[in-house]
PDB file of C-alpha atoms in Angstrom:
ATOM      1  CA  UNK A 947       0.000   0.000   0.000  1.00 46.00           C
ATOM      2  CA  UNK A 948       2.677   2.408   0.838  1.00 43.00           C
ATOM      3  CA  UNK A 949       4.064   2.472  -3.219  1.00 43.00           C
ATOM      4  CA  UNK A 950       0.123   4.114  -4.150  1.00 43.00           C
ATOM      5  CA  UNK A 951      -0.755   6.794  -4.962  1.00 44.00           C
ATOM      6  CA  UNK A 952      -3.814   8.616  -4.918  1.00 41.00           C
ATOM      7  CA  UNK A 953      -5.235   9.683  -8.667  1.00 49.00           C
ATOM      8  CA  UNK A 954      -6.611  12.995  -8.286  1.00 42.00           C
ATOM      9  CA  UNK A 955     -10.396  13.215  -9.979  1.00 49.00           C
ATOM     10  CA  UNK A 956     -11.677  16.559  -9.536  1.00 44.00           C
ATOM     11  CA  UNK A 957     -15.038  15.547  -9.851  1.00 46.00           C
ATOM     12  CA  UNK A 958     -14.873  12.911  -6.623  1.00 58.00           C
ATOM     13  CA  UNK A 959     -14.083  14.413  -2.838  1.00 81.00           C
ATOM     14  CA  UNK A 960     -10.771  13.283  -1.524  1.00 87.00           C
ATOM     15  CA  UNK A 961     -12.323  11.319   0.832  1.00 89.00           C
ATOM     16  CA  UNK A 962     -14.041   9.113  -1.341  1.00 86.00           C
ATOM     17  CA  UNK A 963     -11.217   8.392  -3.663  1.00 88.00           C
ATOM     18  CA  UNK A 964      -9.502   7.105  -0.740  1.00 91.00           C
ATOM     19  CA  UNK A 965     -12.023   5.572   0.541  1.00 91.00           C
ATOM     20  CA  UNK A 966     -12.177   3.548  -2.083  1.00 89.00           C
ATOM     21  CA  UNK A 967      -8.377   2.758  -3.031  1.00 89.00           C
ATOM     22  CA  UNK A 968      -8.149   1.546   0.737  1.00 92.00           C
ATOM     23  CA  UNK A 969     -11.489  -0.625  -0.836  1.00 91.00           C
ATOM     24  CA  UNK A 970      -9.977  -2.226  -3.374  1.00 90.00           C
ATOM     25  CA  UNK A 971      -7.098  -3.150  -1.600  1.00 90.00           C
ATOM     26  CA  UNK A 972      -8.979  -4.889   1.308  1.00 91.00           C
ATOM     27  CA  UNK A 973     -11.811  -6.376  -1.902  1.00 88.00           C
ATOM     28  CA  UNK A 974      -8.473  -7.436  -3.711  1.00 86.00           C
ATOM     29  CA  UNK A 975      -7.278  -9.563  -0.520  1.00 86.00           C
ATOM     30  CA  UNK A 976      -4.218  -6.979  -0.114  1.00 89.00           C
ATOM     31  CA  UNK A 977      -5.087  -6.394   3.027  1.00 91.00           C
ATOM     32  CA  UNK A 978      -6.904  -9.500   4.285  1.00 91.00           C
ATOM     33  CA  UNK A 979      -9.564  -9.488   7.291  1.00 92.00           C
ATOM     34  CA  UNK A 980      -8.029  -8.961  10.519  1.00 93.00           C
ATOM     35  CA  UNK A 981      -4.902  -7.126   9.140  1.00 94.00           C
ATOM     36  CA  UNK A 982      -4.037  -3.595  10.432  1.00 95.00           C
ATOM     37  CA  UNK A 983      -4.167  -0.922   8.427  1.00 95.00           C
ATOM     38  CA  UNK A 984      -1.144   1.427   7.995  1.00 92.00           C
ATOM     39  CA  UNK A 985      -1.415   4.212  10.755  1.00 93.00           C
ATOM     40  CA  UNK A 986      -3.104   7.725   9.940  1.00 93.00           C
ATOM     41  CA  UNK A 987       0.958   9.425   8.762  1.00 93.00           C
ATOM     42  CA  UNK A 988       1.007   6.400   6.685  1.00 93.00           C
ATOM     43  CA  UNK A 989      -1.486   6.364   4.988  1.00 92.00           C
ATOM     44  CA  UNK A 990      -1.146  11.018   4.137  1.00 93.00           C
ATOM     45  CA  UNK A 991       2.312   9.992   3.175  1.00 90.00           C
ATOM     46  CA  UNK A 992       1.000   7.405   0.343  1.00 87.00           C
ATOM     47  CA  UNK A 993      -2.095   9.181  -0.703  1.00 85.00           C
ATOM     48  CA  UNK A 994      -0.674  12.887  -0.361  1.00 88.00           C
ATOM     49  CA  UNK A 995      -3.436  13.676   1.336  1.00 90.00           C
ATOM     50  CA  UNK A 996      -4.404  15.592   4.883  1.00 93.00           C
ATOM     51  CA  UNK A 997      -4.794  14.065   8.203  1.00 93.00           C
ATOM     52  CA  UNK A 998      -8.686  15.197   8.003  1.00 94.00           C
ATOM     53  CA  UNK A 999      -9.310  13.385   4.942  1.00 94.00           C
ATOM     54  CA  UNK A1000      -7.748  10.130   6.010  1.00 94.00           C
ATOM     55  CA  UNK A1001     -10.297  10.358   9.201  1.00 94.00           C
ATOM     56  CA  UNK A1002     -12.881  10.959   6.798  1.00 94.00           C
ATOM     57  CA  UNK A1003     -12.578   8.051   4.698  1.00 93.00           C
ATOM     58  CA  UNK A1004     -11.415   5.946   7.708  1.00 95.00           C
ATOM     59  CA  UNK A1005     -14.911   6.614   9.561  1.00 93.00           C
ATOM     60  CA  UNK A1006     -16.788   6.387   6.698  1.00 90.00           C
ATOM     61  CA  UNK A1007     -14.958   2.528   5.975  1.00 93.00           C
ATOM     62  CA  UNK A1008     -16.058   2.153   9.806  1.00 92.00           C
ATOM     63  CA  UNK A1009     -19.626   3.211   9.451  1.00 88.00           C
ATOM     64  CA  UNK A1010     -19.846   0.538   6.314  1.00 86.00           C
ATOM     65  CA  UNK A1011     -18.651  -2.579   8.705  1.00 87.00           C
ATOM     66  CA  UNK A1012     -14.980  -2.530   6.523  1.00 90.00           C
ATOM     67  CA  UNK A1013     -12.442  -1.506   9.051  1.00 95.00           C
ATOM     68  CA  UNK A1014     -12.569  -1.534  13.105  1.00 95.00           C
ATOM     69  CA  UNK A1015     -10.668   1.263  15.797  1.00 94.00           C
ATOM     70  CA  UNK A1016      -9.014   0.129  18.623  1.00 92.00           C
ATOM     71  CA  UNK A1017      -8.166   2.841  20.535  1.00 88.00           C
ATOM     72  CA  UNK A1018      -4.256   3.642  20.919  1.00 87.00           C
ATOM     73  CA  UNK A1019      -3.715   0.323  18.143  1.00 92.00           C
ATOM     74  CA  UNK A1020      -4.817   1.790  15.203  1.00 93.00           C
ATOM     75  CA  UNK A1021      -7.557   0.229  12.562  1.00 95.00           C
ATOM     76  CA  UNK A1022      -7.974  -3.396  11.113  1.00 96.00           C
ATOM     77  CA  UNK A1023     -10.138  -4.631   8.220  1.00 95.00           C
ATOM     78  CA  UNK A1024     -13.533  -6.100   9.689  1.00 93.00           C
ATOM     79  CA  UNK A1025     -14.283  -7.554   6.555  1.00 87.00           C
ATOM     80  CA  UNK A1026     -13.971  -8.351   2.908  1.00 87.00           C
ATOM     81  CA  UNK A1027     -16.464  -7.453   0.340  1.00 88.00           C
ATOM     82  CA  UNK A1028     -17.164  -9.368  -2.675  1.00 85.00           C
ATOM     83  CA  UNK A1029     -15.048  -9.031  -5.684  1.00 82.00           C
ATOM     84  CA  UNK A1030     -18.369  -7.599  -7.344  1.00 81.00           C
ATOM     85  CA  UNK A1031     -18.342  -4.403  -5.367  1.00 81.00           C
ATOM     86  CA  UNK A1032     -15.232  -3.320  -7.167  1.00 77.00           C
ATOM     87  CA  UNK A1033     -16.555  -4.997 -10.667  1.00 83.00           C
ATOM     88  CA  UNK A1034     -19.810  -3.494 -10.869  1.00 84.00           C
ATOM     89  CA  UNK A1035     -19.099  -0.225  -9.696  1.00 81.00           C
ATOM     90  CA  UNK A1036     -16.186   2.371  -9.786  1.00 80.00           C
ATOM     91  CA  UNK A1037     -14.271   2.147  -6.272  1.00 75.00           C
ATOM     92  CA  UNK A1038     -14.671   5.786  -5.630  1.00 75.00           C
ATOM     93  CA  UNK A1039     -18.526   5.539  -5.699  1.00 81.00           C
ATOM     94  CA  UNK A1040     -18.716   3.256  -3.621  1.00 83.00           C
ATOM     95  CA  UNK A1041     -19.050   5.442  -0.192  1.00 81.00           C
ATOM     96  CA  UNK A1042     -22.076   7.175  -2.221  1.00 82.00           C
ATOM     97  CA  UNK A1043     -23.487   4.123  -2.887  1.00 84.00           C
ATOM     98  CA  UNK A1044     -23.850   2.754   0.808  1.00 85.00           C
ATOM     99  CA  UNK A1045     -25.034   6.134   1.915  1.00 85.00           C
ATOM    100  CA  UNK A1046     -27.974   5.459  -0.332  1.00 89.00           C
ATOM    101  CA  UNK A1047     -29.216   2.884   1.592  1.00 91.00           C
ATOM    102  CA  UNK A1048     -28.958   4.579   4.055  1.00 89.00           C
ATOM    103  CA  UNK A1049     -31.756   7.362   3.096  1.00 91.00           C
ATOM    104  CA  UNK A1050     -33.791   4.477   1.792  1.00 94.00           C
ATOM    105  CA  UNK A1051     -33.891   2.520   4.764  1.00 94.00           C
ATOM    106  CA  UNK A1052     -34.907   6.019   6.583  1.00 91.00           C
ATOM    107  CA  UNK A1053     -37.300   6.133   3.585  1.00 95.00           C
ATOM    108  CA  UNK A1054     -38.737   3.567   2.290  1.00 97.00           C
ATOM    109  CA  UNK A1055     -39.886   1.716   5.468  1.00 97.00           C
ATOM    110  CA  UNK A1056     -42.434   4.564   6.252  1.00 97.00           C
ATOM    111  CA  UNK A1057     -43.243   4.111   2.141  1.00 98.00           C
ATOM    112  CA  UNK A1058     -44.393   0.634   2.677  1.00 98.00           C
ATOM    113  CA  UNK A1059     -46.266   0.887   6.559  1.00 98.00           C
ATOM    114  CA  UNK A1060     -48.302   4.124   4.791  1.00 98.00           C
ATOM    115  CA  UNK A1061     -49.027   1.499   1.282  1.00 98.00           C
ATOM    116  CA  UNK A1062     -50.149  -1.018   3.573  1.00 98.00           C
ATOM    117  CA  UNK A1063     -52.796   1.151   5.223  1.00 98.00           C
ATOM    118  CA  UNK A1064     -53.908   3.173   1.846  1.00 98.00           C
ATOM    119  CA  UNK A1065     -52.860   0.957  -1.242  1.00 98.00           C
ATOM    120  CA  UNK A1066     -56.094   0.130  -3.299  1.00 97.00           C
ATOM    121  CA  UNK A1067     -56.567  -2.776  -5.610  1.00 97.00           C
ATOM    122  CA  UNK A1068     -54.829  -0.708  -8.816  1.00 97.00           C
ATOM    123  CA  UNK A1069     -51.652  -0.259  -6.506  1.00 98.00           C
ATOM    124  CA  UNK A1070     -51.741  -3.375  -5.756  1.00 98.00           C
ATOM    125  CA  UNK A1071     -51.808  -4.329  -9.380  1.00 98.00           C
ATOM    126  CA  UNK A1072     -48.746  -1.916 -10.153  1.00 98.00           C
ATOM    127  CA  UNK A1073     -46.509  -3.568  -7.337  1.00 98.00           C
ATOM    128  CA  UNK A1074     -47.222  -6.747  -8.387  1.00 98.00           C
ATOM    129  CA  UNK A1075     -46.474  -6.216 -11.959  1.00 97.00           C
ATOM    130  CA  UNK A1076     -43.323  -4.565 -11.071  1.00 97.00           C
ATOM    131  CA  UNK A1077     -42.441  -7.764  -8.628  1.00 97.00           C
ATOM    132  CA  UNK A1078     -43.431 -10.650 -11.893  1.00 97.00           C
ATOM    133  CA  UNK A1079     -40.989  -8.602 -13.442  1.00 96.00           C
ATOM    134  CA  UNK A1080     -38.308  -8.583 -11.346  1.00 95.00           C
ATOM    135  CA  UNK A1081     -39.063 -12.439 -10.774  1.00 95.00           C
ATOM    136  CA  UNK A1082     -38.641 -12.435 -14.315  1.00 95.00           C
ATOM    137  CA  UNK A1083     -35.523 -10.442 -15.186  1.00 92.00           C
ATOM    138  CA  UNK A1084     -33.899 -12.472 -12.411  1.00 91.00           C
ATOM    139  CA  UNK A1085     -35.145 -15.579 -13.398  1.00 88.00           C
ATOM    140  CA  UNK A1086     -33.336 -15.439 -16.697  1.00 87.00           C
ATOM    141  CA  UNK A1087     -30.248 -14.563 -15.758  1.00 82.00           C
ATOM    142  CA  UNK A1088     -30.639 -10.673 -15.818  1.00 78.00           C
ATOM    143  CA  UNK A1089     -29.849  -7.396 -13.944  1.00 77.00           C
ATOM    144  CA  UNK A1090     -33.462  -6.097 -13.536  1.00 90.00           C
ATOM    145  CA  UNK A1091     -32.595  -2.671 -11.670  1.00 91.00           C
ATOM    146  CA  UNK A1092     -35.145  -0.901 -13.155  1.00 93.00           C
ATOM    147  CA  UNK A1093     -37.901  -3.650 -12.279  1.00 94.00           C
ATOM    148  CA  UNK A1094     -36.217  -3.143  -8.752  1.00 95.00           C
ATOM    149  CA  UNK A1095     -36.816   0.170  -8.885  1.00 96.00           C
ATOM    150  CA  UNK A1096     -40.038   0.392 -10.085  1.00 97.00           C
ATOM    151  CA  UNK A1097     -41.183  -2.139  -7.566  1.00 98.00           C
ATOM    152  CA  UNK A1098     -40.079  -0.047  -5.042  1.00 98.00           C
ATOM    153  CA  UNK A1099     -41.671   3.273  -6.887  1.00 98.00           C
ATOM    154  CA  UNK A1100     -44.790   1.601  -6.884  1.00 98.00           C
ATOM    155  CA  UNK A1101     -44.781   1.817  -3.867  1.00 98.00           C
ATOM    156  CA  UNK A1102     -44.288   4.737  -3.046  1.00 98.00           C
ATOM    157  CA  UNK A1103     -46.984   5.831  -5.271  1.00 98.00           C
ATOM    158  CA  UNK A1104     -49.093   3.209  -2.815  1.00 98.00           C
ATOM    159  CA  UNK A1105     -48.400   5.598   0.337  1.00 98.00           C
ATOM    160  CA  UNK A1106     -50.595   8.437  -1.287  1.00 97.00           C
ATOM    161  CA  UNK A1107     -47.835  10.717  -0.352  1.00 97.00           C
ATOM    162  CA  UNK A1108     -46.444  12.517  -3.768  1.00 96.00           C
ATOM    163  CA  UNK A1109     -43.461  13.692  -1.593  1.00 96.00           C
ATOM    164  CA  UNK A1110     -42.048   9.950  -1.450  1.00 97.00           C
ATOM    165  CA  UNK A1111     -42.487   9.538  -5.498  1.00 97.00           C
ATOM    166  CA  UNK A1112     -40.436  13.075  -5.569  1.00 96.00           C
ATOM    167  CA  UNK A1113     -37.628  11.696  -3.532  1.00 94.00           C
ATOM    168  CA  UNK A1114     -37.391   8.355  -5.154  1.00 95.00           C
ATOM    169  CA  UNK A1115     -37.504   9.428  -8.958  1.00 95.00           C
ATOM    170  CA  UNK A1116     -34.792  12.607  -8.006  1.00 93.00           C
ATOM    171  CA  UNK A1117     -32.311   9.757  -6.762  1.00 91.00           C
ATOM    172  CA  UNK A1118     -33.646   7.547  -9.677  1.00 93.00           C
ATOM    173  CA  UNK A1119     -29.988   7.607 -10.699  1.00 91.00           C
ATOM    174  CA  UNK A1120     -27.717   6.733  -7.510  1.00 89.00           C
ATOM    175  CA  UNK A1121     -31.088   3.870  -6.628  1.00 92.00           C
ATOM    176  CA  UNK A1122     -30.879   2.509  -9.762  1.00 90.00           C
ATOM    177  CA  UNK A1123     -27.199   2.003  -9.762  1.00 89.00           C
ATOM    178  CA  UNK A1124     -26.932   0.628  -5.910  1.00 88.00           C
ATOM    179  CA  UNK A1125     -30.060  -1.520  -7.572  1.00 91.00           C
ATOM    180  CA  UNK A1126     -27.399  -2.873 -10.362  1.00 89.00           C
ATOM    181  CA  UNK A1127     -24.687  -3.121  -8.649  1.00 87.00           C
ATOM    182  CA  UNK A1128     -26.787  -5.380  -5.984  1.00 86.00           C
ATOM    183  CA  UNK A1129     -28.276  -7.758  -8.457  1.00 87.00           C
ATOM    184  CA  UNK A1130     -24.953  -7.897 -10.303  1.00 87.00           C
ATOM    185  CA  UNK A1131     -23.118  -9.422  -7.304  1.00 84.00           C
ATOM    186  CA  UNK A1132     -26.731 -11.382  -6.560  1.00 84.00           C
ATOM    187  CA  UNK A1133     -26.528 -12.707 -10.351  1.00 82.00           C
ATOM    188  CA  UNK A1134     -22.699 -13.850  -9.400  1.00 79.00           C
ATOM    189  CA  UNK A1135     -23.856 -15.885  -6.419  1.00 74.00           C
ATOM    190  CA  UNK A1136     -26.241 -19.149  -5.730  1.00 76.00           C
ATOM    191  CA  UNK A1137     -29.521 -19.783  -6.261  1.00 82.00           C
ATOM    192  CA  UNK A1138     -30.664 -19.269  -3.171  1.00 85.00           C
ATOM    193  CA  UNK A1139     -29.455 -16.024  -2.523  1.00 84.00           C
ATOM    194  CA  UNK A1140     -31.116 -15.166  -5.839  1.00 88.00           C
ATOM    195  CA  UNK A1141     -34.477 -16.917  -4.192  1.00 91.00           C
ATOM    196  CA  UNK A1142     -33.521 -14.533  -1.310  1.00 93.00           C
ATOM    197  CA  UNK A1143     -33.761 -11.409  -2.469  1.00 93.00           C
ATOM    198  CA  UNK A1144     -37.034 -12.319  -4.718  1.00 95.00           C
ATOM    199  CA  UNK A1145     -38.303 -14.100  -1.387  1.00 97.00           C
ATOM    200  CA  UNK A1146     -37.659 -10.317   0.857  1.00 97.00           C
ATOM    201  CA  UNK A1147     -39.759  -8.333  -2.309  1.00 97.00           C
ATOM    202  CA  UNK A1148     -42.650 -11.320  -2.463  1.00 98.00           C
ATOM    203  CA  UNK A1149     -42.742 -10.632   1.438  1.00 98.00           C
ATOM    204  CA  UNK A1150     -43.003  -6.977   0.988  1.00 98.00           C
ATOM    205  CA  UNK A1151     -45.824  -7.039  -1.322  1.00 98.00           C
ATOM    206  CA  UNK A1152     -47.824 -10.073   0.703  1.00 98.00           C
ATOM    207  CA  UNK A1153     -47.859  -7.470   3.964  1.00 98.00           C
ATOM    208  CA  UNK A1154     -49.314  -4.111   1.770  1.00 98.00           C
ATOM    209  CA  UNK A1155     -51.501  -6.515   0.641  1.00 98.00           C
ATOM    210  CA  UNK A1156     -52.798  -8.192   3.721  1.00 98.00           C
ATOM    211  CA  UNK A1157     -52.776  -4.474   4.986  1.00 98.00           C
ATOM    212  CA  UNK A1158     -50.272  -5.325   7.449  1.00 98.00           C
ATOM    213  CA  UNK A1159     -48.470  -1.686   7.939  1.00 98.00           C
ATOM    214  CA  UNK A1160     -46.219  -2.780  10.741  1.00 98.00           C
ATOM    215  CA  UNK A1161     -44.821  -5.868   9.210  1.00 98.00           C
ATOM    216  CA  UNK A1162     -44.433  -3.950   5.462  1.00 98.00           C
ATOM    217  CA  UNK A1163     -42.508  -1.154   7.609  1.00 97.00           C
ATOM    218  CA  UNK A1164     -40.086  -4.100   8.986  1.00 97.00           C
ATOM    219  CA  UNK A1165     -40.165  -5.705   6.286  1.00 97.00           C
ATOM    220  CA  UNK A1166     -39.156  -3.204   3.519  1.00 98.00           C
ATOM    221  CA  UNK A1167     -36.249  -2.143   6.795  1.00 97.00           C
ATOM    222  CA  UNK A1168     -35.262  -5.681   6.435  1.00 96.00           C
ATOM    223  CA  UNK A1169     -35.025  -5.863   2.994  1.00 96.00           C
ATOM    224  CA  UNK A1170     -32.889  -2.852   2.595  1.00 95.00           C
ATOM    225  CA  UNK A1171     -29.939  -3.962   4.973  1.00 92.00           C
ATOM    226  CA  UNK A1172     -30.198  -7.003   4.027  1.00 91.00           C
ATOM    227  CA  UNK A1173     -28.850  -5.564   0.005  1.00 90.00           C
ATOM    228  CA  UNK A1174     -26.812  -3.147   2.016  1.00 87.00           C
ATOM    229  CA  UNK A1175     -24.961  -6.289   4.115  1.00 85.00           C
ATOM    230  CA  UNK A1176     -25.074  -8.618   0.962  1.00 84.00           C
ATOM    231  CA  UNK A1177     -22.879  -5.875  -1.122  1.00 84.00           C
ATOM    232  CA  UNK A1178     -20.039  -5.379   1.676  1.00 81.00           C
ATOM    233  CA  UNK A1179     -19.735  -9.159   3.012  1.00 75.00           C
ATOM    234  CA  UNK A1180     -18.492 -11.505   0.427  1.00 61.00           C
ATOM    235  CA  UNK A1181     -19.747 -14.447   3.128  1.00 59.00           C
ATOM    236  CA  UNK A1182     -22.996 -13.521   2.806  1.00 55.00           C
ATOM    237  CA  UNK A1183     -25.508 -16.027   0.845  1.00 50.00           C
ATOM    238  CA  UNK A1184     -23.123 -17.274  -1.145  1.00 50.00           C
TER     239      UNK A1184
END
């Protein structure tokens, strides 16, 4: 790690570039789970970057479940994600990526409690199309982000709040690219974490439609980590 260095984009914060060279490295096996990384000077002295930005990137590799502090040690990869995260999506978007789900899990829960209470049966007819074609897209070997996303806009229309369709379609792009980048690594992996994810939306749906608000708010919470844990831990569902 020490011969990098850091290729200035002036598009991308500092922080995030870092954040995801440190990414690869740890994805790539470079710096395998339970290995320290190289202290704070270290790591400026590579990357020719401030001490700030290192802490920046460092706590946002934290706040993901990468890397772990120990106080007066230093920090130590957690774990690794799979090789898709890296594949699928450029290393520097990475950070934006997971803060994404993030908002949605803030988001979308209330979405699918207030589509459980006020869906009627043409919502329900819009979800379920969206989810047959998810089922679909997946089921023959395809991506199907924008299935995904529409699943999730219907939805949103469902809640009979305009203000959730408003926030959904202005993050269209950064969804629908967490979306691909999630059924990329999904389409990678077995079977049954294929089922999996299908299985999550199917249970979704089946709570708006039994009009089951508190289980479609859990549910849809659920869901969400569950894509946001499946993208950072190559163990997961393999």
């Amino acid at each position: 790690m020490a011969g990098l260095k850091l290729k200035i984009q002036k598009r991308e914060k500092l922080a995030d570039q870092l954040y995801g060279q440190i990414l690869e490295q740890i994805v790539s096996g470079n710096l395998a789970e339970g290995a320290k990384l190289p202290s704070e000077n270290e790591i400026c002295a590579s990357f020719g970057v401030s001490r700030p930005v290192v802490r920046e990137a460092l706590r946002k590799l934290q706040t993901d479940g990468l890397v772990f502090a120990r106080q007066g040690v230093g920090s130590f990869v957690k774990k690794r994600p799979p090789q898709g995260l890296i594949e699928f999506a450029q290393a520097g978007d990475v950070a934006g990526l997971l803060r994404c789900f993030e908002a949605r899990i803030a988001i979308e829960g209330e979405t699918a409690r207030l589509a459980a209470e006020r869906a009627g049966t043409r919502h329900h007819k819009e979800i379920e199309f969206a989810l047959r074609t998810l089922e679909q897209g997946i089921g023959s070997g395809g991506i199907a982000n924008e299935a995904d996303f529409d699943f999730h806009l219907a939805i949103a229309r469902a809640s009979g709040n305009d203000i959730f369709v408003t926030m959904l379609n202005s993050l269209h792009t950064v969804i629908a690219s967490s979306m691909g980048v999630a059924l990329s690594i999904t389409r990678t992996g077995s079977k049954e974490r294929a089922q999996k994810v299908l299985s999550e939306h199917q249970q979704i749906f089946d709570a708006i439609l039994s009009r089951d608000s508190a289980a479609a708010d859990l549910l849809m919470r659920y869901h969400l980590m569950q894509a946001r844990q499946r993208v950072t831990d190559h163990a997961r569902d393999k």
